[in-house]
Tab-separated table of C-alpha atoms and ligand atoms in Angstrom:
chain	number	residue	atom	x	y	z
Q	43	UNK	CA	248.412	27.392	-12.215
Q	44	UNK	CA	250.425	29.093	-14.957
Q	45	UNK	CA	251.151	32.699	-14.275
Q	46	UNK	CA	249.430	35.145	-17.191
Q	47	UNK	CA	252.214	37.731	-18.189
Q	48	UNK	CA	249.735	39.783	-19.186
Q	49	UNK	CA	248.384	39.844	-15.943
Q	50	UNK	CA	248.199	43.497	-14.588
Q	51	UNK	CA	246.473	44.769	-11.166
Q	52	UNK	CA	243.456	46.599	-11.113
Q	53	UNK	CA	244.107	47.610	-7.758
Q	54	UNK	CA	247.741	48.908	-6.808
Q	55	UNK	CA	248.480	49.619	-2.791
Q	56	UNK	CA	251.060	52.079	-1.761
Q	57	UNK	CA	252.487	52.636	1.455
Q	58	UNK	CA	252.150	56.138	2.465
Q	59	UNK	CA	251.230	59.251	0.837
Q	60	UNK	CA	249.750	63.203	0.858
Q	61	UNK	CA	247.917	65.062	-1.272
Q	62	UNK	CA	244.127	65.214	-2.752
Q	63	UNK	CA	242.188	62.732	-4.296
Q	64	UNK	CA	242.499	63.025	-8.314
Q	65	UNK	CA	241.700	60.895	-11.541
Q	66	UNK	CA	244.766	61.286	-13.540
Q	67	UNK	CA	246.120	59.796	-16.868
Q	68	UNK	CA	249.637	58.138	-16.734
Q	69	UNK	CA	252.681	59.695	-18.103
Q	70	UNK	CA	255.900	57.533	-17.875
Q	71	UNK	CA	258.040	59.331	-20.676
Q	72	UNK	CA	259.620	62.473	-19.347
Q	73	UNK	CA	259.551	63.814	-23.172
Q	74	UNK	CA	255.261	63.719	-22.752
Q	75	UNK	CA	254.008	67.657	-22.437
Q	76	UNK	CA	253.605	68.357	-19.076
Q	77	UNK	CA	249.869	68.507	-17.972
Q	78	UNK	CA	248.412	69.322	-14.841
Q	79	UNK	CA	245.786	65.888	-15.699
Q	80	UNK	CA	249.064	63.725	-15.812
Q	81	UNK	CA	250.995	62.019	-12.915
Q	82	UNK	CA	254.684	61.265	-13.073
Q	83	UNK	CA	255.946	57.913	-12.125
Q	84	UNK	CA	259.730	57.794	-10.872
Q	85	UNK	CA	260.733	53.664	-11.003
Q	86	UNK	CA	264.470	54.433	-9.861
Q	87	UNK	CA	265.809	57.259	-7.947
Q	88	UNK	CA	263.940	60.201	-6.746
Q	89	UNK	CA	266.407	62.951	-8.458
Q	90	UNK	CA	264.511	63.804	-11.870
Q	91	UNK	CA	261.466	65.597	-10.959
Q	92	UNK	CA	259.330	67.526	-13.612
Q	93	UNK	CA	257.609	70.872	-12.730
Q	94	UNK	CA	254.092	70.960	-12.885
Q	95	UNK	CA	252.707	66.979	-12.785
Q	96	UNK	CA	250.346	67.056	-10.246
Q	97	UNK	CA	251.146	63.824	-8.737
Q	98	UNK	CA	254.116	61.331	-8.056
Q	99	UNK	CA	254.049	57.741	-7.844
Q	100	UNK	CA	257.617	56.443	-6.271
Q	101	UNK	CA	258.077	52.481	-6.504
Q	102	UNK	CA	260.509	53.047	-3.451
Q	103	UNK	CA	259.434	52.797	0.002
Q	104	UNK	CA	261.862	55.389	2.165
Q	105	UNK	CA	262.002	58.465	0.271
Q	106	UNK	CA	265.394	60.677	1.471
Q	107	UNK	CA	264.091	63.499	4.056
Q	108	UNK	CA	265.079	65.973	1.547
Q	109	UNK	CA	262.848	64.807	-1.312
Q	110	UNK	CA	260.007	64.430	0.749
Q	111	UNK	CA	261.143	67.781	1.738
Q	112	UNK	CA	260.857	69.238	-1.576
Q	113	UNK	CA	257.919	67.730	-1.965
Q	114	UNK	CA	255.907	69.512	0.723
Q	115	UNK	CA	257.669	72.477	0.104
Q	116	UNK	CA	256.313	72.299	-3.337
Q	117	UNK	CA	253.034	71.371	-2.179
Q	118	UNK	CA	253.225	68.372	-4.535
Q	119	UNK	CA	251.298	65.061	-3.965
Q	120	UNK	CA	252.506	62.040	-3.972
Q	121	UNK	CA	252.288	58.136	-3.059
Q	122	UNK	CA	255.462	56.180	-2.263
Q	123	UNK	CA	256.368	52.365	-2.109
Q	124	UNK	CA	253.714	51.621	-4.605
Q	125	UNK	CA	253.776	47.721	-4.628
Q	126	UNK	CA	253.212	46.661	-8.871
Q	127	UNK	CA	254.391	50.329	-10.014
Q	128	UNK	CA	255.664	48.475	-12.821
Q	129	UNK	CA	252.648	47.333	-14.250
Q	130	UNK	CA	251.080	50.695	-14.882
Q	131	UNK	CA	251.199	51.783	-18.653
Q	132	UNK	CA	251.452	55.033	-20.481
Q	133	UNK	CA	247.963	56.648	-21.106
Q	134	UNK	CA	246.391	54.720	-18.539
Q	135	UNK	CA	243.724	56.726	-16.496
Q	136	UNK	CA	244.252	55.800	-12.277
Q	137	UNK	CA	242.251	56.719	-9.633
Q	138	UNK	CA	244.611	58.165	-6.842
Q	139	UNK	CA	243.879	58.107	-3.264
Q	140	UNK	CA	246.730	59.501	-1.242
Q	141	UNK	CA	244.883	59.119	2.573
Q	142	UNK	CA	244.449	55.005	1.619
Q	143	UNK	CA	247.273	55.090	-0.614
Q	144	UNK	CA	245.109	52.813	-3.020
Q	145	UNK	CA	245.494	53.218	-6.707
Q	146	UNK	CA	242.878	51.947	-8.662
Q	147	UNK	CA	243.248	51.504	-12.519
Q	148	UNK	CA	240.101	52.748	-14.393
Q	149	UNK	CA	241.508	52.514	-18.077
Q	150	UNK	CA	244.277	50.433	-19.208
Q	151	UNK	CA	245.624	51.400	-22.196
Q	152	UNK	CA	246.631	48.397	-23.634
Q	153	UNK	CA	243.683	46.394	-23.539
Q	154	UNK	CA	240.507	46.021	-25.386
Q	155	UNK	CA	238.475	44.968	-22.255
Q	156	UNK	CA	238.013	48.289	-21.007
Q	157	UNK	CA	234.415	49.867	-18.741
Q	158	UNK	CA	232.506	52.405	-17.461
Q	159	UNK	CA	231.081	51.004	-14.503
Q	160	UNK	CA	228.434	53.815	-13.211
Q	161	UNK	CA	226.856	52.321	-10.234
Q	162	UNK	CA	227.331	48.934	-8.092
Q	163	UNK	CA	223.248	49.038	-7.444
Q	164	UNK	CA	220.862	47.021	-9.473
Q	165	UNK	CA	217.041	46.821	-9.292
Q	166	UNK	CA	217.410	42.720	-9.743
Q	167	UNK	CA	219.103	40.491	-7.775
Q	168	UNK	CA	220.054	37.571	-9.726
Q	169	UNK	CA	220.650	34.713	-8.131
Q	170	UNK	CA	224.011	33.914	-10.244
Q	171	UNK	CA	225.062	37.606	-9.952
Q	172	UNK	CA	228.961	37.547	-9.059
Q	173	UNK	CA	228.420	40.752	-7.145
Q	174	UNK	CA	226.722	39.956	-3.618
Q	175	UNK	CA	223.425	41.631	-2.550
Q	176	UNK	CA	225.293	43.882	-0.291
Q	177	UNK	CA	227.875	45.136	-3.009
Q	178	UNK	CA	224.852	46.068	-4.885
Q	179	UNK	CA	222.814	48.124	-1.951
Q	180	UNK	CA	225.721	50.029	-0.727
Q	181	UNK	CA	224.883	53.599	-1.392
Q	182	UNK	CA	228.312	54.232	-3.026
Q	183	UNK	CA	227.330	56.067	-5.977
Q	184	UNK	CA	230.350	57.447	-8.233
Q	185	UNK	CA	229.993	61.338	-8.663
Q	186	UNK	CA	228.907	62.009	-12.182
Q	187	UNK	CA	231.725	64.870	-12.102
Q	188	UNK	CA	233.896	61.700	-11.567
Q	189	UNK	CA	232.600	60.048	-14.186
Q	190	UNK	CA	232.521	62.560	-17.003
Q	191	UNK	CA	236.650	63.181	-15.689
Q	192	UNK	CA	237.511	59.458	-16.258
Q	193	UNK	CA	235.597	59.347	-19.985
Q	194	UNK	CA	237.342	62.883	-20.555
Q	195	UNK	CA	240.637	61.742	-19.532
Q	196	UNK	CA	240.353	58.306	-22.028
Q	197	UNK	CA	242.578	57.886	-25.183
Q	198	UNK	CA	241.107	58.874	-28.441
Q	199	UNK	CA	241.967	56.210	-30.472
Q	200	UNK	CA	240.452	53.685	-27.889
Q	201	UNK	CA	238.222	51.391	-29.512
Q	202	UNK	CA	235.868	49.289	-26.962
Q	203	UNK	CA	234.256	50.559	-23.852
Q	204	UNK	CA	231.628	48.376	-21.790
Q	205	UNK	CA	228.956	50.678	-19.863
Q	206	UNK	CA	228.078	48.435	-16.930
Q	207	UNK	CA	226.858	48.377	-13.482
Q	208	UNK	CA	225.546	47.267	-11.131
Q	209	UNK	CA	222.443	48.584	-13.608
Q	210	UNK	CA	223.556	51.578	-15.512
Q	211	UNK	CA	220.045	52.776	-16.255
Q	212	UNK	CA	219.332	53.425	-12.625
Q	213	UNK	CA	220.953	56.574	-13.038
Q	214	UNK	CA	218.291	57.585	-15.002
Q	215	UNK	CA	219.090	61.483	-16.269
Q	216	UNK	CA	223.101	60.732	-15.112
Q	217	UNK	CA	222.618	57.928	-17.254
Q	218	UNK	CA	221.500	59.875	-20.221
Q	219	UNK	CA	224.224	62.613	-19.649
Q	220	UNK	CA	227.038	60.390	-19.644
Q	221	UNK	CA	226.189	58.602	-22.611
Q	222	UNK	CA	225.728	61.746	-24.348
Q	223	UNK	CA	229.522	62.671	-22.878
Q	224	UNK	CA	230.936	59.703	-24.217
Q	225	UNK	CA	229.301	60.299	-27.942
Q	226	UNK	CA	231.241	63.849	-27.606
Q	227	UNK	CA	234.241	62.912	-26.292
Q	228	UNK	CA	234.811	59.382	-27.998
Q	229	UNK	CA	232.469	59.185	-30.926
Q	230	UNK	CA	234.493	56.511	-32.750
Q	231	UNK	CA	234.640	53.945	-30.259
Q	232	UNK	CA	232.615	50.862	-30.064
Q	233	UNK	CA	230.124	50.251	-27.221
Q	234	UNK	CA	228.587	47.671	-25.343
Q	235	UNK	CA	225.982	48.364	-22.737
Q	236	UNK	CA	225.163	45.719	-20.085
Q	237	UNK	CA	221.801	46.420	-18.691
Q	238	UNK	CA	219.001	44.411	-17.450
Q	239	UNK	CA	216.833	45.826	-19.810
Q	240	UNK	CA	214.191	46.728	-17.447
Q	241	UNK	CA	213.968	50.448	-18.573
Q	242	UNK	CA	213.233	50.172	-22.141
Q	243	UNK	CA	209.880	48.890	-21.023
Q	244	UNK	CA	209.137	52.726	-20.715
Q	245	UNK	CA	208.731	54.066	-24.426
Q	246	UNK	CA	209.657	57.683	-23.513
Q	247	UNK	CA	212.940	56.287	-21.758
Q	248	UNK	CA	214.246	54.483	-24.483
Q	249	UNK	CA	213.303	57.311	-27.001
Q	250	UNK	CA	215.506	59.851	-25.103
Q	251	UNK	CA	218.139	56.647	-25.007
Q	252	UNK	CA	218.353	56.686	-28.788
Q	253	UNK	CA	218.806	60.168	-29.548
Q	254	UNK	CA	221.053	60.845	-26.873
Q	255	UNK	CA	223.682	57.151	-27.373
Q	256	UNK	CA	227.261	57.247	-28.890
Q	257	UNK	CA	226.814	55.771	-32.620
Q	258	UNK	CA	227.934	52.458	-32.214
Q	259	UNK	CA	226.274	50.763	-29.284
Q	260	UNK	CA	225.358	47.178	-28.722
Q	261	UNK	CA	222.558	46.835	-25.881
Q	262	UNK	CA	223.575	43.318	-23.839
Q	263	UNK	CA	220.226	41.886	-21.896
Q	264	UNK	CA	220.319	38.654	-20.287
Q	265	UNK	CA	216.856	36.781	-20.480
Q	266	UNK	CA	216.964	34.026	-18.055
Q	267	UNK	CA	213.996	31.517	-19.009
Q	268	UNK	CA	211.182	31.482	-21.659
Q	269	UNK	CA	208.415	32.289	-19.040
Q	270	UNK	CA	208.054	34.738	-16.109
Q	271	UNK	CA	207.866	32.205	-13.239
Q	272	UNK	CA	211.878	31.006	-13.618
Q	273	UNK	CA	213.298	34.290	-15.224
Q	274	UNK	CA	211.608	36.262	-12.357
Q	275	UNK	CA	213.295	33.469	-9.174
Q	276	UNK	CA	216.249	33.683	-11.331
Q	277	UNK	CA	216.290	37.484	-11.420
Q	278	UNK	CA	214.584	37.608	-7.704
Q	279	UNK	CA	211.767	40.550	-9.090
Q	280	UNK	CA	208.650	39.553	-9.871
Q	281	UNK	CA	207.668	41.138	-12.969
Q	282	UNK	CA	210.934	41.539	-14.232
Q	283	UNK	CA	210.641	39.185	-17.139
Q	284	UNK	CA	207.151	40.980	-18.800
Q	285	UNK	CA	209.505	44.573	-18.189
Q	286	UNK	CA	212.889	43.117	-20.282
Q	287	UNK	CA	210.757	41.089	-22.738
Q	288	UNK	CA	209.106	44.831	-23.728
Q	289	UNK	CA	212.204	46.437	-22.981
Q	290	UNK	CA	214.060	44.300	-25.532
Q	291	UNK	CA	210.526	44.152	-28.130
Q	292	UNK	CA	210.888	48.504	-27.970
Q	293	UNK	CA	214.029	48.400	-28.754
Q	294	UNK	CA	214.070	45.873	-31.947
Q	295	UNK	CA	210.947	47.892	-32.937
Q	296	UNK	CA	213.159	50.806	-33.037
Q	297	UNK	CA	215.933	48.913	-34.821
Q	298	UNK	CA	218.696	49.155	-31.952
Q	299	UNK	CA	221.506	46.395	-32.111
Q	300	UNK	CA	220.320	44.540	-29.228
Q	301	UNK	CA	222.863	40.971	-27.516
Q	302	UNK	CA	220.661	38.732	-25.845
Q	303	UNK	CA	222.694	37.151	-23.135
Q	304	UNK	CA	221.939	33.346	-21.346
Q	305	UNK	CA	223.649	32.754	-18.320
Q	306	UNK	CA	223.735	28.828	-18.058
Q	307	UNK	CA	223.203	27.623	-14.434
Q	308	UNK	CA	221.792	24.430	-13.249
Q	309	UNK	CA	217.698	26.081	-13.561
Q	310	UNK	CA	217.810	27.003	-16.938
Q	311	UNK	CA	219.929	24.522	-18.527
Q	312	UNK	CA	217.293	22.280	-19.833
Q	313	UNK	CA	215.202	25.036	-21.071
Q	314	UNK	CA	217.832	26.539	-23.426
Q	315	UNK	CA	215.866	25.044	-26.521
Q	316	UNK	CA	212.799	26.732	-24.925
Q	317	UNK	CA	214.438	29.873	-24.770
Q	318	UNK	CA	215.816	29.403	-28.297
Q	319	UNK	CA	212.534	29.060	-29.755
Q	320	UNK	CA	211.030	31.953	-27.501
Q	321	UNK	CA	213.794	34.145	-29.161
Q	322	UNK	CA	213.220	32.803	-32.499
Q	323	UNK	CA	209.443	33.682	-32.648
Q	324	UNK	CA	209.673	37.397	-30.933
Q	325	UNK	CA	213.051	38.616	-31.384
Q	326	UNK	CA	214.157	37.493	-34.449
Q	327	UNK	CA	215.841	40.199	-35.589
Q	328	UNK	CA	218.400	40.631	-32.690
Q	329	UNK	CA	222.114	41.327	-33.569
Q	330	UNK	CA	223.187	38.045	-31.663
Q	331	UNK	CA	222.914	35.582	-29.102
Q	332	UNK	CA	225.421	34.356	-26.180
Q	333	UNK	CA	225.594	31.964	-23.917
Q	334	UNK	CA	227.461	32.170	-20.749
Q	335	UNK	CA	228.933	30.326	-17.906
Q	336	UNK	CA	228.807	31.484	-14.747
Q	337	UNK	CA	231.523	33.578	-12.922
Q	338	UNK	CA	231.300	32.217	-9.304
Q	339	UNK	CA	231.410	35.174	-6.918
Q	340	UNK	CA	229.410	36.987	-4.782
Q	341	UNK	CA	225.674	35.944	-5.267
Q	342	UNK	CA	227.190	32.768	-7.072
Q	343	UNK	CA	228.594	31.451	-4.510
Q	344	UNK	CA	225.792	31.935	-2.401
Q	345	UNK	CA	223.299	29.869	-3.745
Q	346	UNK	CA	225.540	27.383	-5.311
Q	347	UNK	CA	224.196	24.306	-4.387
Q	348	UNK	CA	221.199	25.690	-6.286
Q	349	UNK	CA	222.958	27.328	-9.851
Q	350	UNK	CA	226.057	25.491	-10.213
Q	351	UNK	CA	226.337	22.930	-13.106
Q	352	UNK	CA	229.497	21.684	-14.333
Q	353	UNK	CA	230.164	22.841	-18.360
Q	354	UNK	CA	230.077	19.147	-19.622
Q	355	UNK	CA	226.430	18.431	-17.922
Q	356	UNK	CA	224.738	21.333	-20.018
Q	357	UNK	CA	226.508	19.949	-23.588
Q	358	UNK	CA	223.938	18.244	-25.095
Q	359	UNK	CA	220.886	21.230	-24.069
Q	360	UNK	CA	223.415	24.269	-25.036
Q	361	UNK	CA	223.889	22.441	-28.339
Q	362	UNK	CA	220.571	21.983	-29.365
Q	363	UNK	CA	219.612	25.512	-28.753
Q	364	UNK	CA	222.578	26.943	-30.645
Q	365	UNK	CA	221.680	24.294	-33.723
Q	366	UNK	CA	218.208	26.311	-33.404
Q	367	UNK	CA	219.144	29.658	-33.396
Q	368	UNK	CA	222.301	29.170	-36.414
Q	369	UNK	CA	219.319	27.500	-38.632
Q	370	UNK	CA	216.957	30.990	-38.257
Q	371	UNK	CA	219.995	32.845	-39.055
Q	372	UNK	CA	220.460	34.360	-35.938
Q	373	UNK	CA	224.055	34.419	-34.885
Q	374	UNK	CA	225.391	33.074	-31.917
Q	375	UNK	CA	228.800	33.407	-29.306
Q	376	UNK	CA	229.571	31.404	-26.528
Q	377	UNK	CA	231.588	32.609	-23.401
Q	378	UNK	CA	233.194	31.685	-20.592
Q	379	UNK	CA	233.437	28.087	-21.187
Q	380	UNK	CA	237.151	26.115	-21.711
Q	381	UNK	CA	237.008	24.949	-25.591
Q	382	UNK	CA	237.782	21.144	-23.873
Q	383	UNK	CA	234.787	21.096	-22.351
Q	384	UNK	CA	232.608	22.048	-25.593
Q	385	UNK	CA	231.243	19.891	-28.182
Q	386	UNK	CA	234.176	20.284	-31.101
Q	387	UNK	CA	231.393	21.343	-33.103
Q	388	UNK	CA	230.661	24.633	-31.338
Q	389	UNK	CA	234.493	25.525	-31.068
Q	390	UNK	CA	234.000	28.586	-33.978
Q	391	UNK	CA	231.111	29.983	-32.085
Q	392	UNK	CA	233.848	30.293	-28.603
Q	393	UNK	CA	234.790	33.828	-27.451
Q	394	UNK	CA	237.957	34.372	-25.207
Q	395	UNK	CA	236.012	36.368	-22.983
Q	396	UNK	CA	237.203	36.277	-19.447
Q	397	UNK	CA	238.814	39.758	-18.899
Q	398	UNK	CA	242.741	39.393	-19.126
Q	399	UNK	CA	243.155	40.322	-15.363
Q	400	UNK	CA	240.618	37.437	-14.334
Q	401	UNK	CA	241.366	34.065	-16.710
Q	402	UNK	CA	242.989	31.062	-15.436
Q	403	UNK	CA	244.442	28.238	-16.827
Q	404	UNK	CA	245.209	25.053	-14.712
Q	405	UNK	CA	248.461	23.418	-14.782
Q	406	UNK	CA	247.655	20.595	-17.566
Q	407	UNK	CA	246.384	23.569	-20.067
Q	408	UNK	CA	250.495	24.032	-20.419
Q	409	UNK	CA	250.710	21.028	-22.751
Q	410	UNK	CA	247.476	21.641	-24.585
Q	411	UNK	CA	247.891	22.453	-28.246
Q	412	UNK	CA	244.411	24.810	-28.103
Q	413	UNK	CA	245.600	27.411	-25.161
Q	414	UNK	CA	245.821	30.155	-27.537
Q	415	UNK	CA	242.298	29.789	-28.491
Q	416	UNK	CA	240.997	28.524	-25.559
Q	417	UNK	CA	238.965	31.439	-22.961
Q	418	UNK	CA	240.161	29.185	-19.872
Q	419	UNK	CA	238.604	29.845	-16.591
Q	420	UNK	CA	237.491	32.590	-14.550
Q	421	UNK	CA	240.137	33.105	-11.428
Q	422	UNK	CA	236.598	32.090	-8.858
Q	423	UNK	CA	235.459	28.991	-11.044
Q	424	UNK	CA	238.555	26.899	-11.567
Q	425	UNK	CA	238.953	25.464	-8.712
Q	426	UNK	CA	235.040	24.336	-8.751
Q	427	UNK	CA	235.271	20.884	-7.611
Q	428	UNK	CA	233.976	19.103	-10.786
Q	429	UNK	CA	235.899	21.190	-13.277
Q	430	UNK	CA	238.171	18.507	-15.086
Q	431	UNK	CA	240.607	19.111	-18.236
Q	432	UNK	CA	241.488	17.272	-21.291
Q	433	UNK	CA	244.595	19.070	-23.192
Q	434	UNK	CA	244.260	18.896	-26.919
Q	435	UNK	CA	247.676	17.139	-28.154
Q	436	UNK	CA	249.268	17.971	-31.519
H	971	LIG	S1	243.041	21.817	-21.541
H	971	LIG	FE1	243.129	23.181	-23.329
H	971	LIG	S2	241.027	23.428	-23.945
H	971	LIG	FE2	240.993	22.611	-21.856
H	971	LIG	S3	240.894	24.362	-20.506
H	971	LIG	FE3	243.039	23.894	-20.767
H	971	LIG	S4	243.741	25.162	-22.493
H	971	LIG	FE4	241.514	25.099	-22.532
């Protein structure tokens, strides 16, 4: 598989450390103003300490007794023989925990597929989700304090943050409130919010959601099948489908910039056109449609036998239903599928959406002429056993 050089870690392990947990933003440039929010991060050599950071990350592994010395003496934390140390950038916002000596990287700073995730619960339990049922019962919960630190501690200029989950909404008030945060502290970013849509059944909810959202919000809700019977064994809640259809109806009523999302799977391939039509006739007026392919993990994986369908088998369904939605006007993305596996006639609608951290190529894609355009694979779906590539020459 050929190695992404963009690749960078999400999750960074160190090898021992002391001091408190913290959310901290990343200052590599000994120049930066010194801020008790920012960490310093020494690559080479342990002699060029700043007062006042009020944490160290040391690529090396054996710190000399006298540094570590000055350390405690100082009261300073720190983590040392940070594997990846390299990857971190300027302005990115890390999660330190000096008793696991786990790093976890909530913003990077130099990508445009940054979230917010608020919860790992959901109140569905989709049958293709790539999170497994137990991910999404754990009672885990991020601290809202925690939550309001990380948005607080995000670059100005940034210009796309997801809100996801789990289900966001669950937090209910939270919910509200950290919304509301992010219109205050980054009003002229974009947003998408992935949500199952279940909430904005309840008119009072999704009145309180309007006033309170940042400016510029798209609302993402995947619909699963035309009727309640499949989109509620897709979902695994009965009555989920008659709560998202309203959910999604209130908010078009009230003129919010709603994303209907289809996740293809092997149920609900061959009712794409139905689904098409269903959107066509009572959501006409939604800012777009997308179609997705699966990510295999967690839930996924599960049940495949049951949801997996290889990109090719769903061609000639996915195409018709796009044909129908272009001709009302409504416009249309697709993600998460390799452009050789789509009709050449669908190739402008194609999103590279797989996260950075998360897209795979396999070895052939080196001599295709399309890799630059082409999403490639998730890092749990390419080795799917029917997957098969045809590189694009010249
Ligand atoms: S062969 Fe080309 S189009 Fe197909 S997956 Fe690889 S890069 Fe994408």
């Amino acid at each position: 598989m050929i190695k992404d050089s963009k690749y960078r870690p999400l999750f960074l392990k160190g090898k021992e450390g002391r001091g408190n947990y913290s959310v901290v933003v990343v200052c590599r440039n000994d120049e930066e103003t010194i801020s008790m929010n920012k960490i310093k991060i020494v690559l080479k050599g342990c002699n060029n300490f700043l007062k006042g950071y009020k944490f160290y990350l040391f690529q090396e592994e054996n710190l000399k007794e006298e540094i570590v010395n000055h350390l405690k003496l100082k009261g300073i934390s720190y983590i040392c023989g940070v594997h990846d140390l390299d990857t971190l950038r300027d302005k990115d916002v890390i999660e330190i925990n000096p008793v696991t000596c786990n790093i976890r990287v909530l913003y990077r700073s130099n990508s445009n597929d940054n979230f917010l995730m608020l919860t790992n619960k959901c109140n569905n339990n989709c049958i293709m989700c790539p999170d497994s049922l137990s991910v999404r019962t754990e009672n885990n919960n991020i601290p809202l304090h925690i939550i309001k630190r990380h948005i607080k501690l995000i670059d100005k200029s940034t210009t796309f943050l997801c809100i996801t989950g789990g289900e966001p909404t669950l937090l209910r008030d939270d919910f509200i409130e950290i919304i509301k945060y992010c219109k205050e502290k980054l009003p002229n970013t974009k947003y998408l919010l992935l949500t199952n849509g279940r909430i904005f059944y309840y008119k009072n909810f999704t009145e309180t959601f309007i006033k309170n959202r940042p400016k510029d919000m798209v609302i993402a809700i995947p619909i699963h099948a035309h009727e309640p019977k499949l989109h509620d064994y897709i979902s695994s809640i009965e009555g989920s489908f008659v709560q998202t259809f309203y959910g999604v109806k209130n908010l078009l009523d009230k003129g919010e910039k709603i994303e209907i999302r289809i996740v293809v799977n092997k149920l609900n391939y061959n009712m794409l056109k139905n689904i098409a039509f269903m959107i066509n006739k009572y959501f006409a007026k939604v800012f777009r449609v997308s179609f997705m392919a699966m990510e295999m993990l967690g839930n996924a994986v599960v049940n495949n036998k049951e949801i997996w369908i290889s990109f090719k088998d769903v061609q000639t369904e996915l195409k018709q239903a796009v044909l129908l939605l272009l001709k009302s006007g409504i416009e249309v993305k697709i993600y998460n599928f390799p452009l050789c596996s789509l009709d050449k006639s669908l190739w402008s609608l194609n999103v590279r959406s797989i996260s950075d951290y998360k897209v795979r190529y396999k070895d052939k894609c080196k001599d295709c002429s399309v890799i630059e355009k082409c999403g490639g694979f998730f890092n749990s779906t390419i080795n799917m056993e029917d997957i098969k590539v045809h590189p694009v020459k010249g």
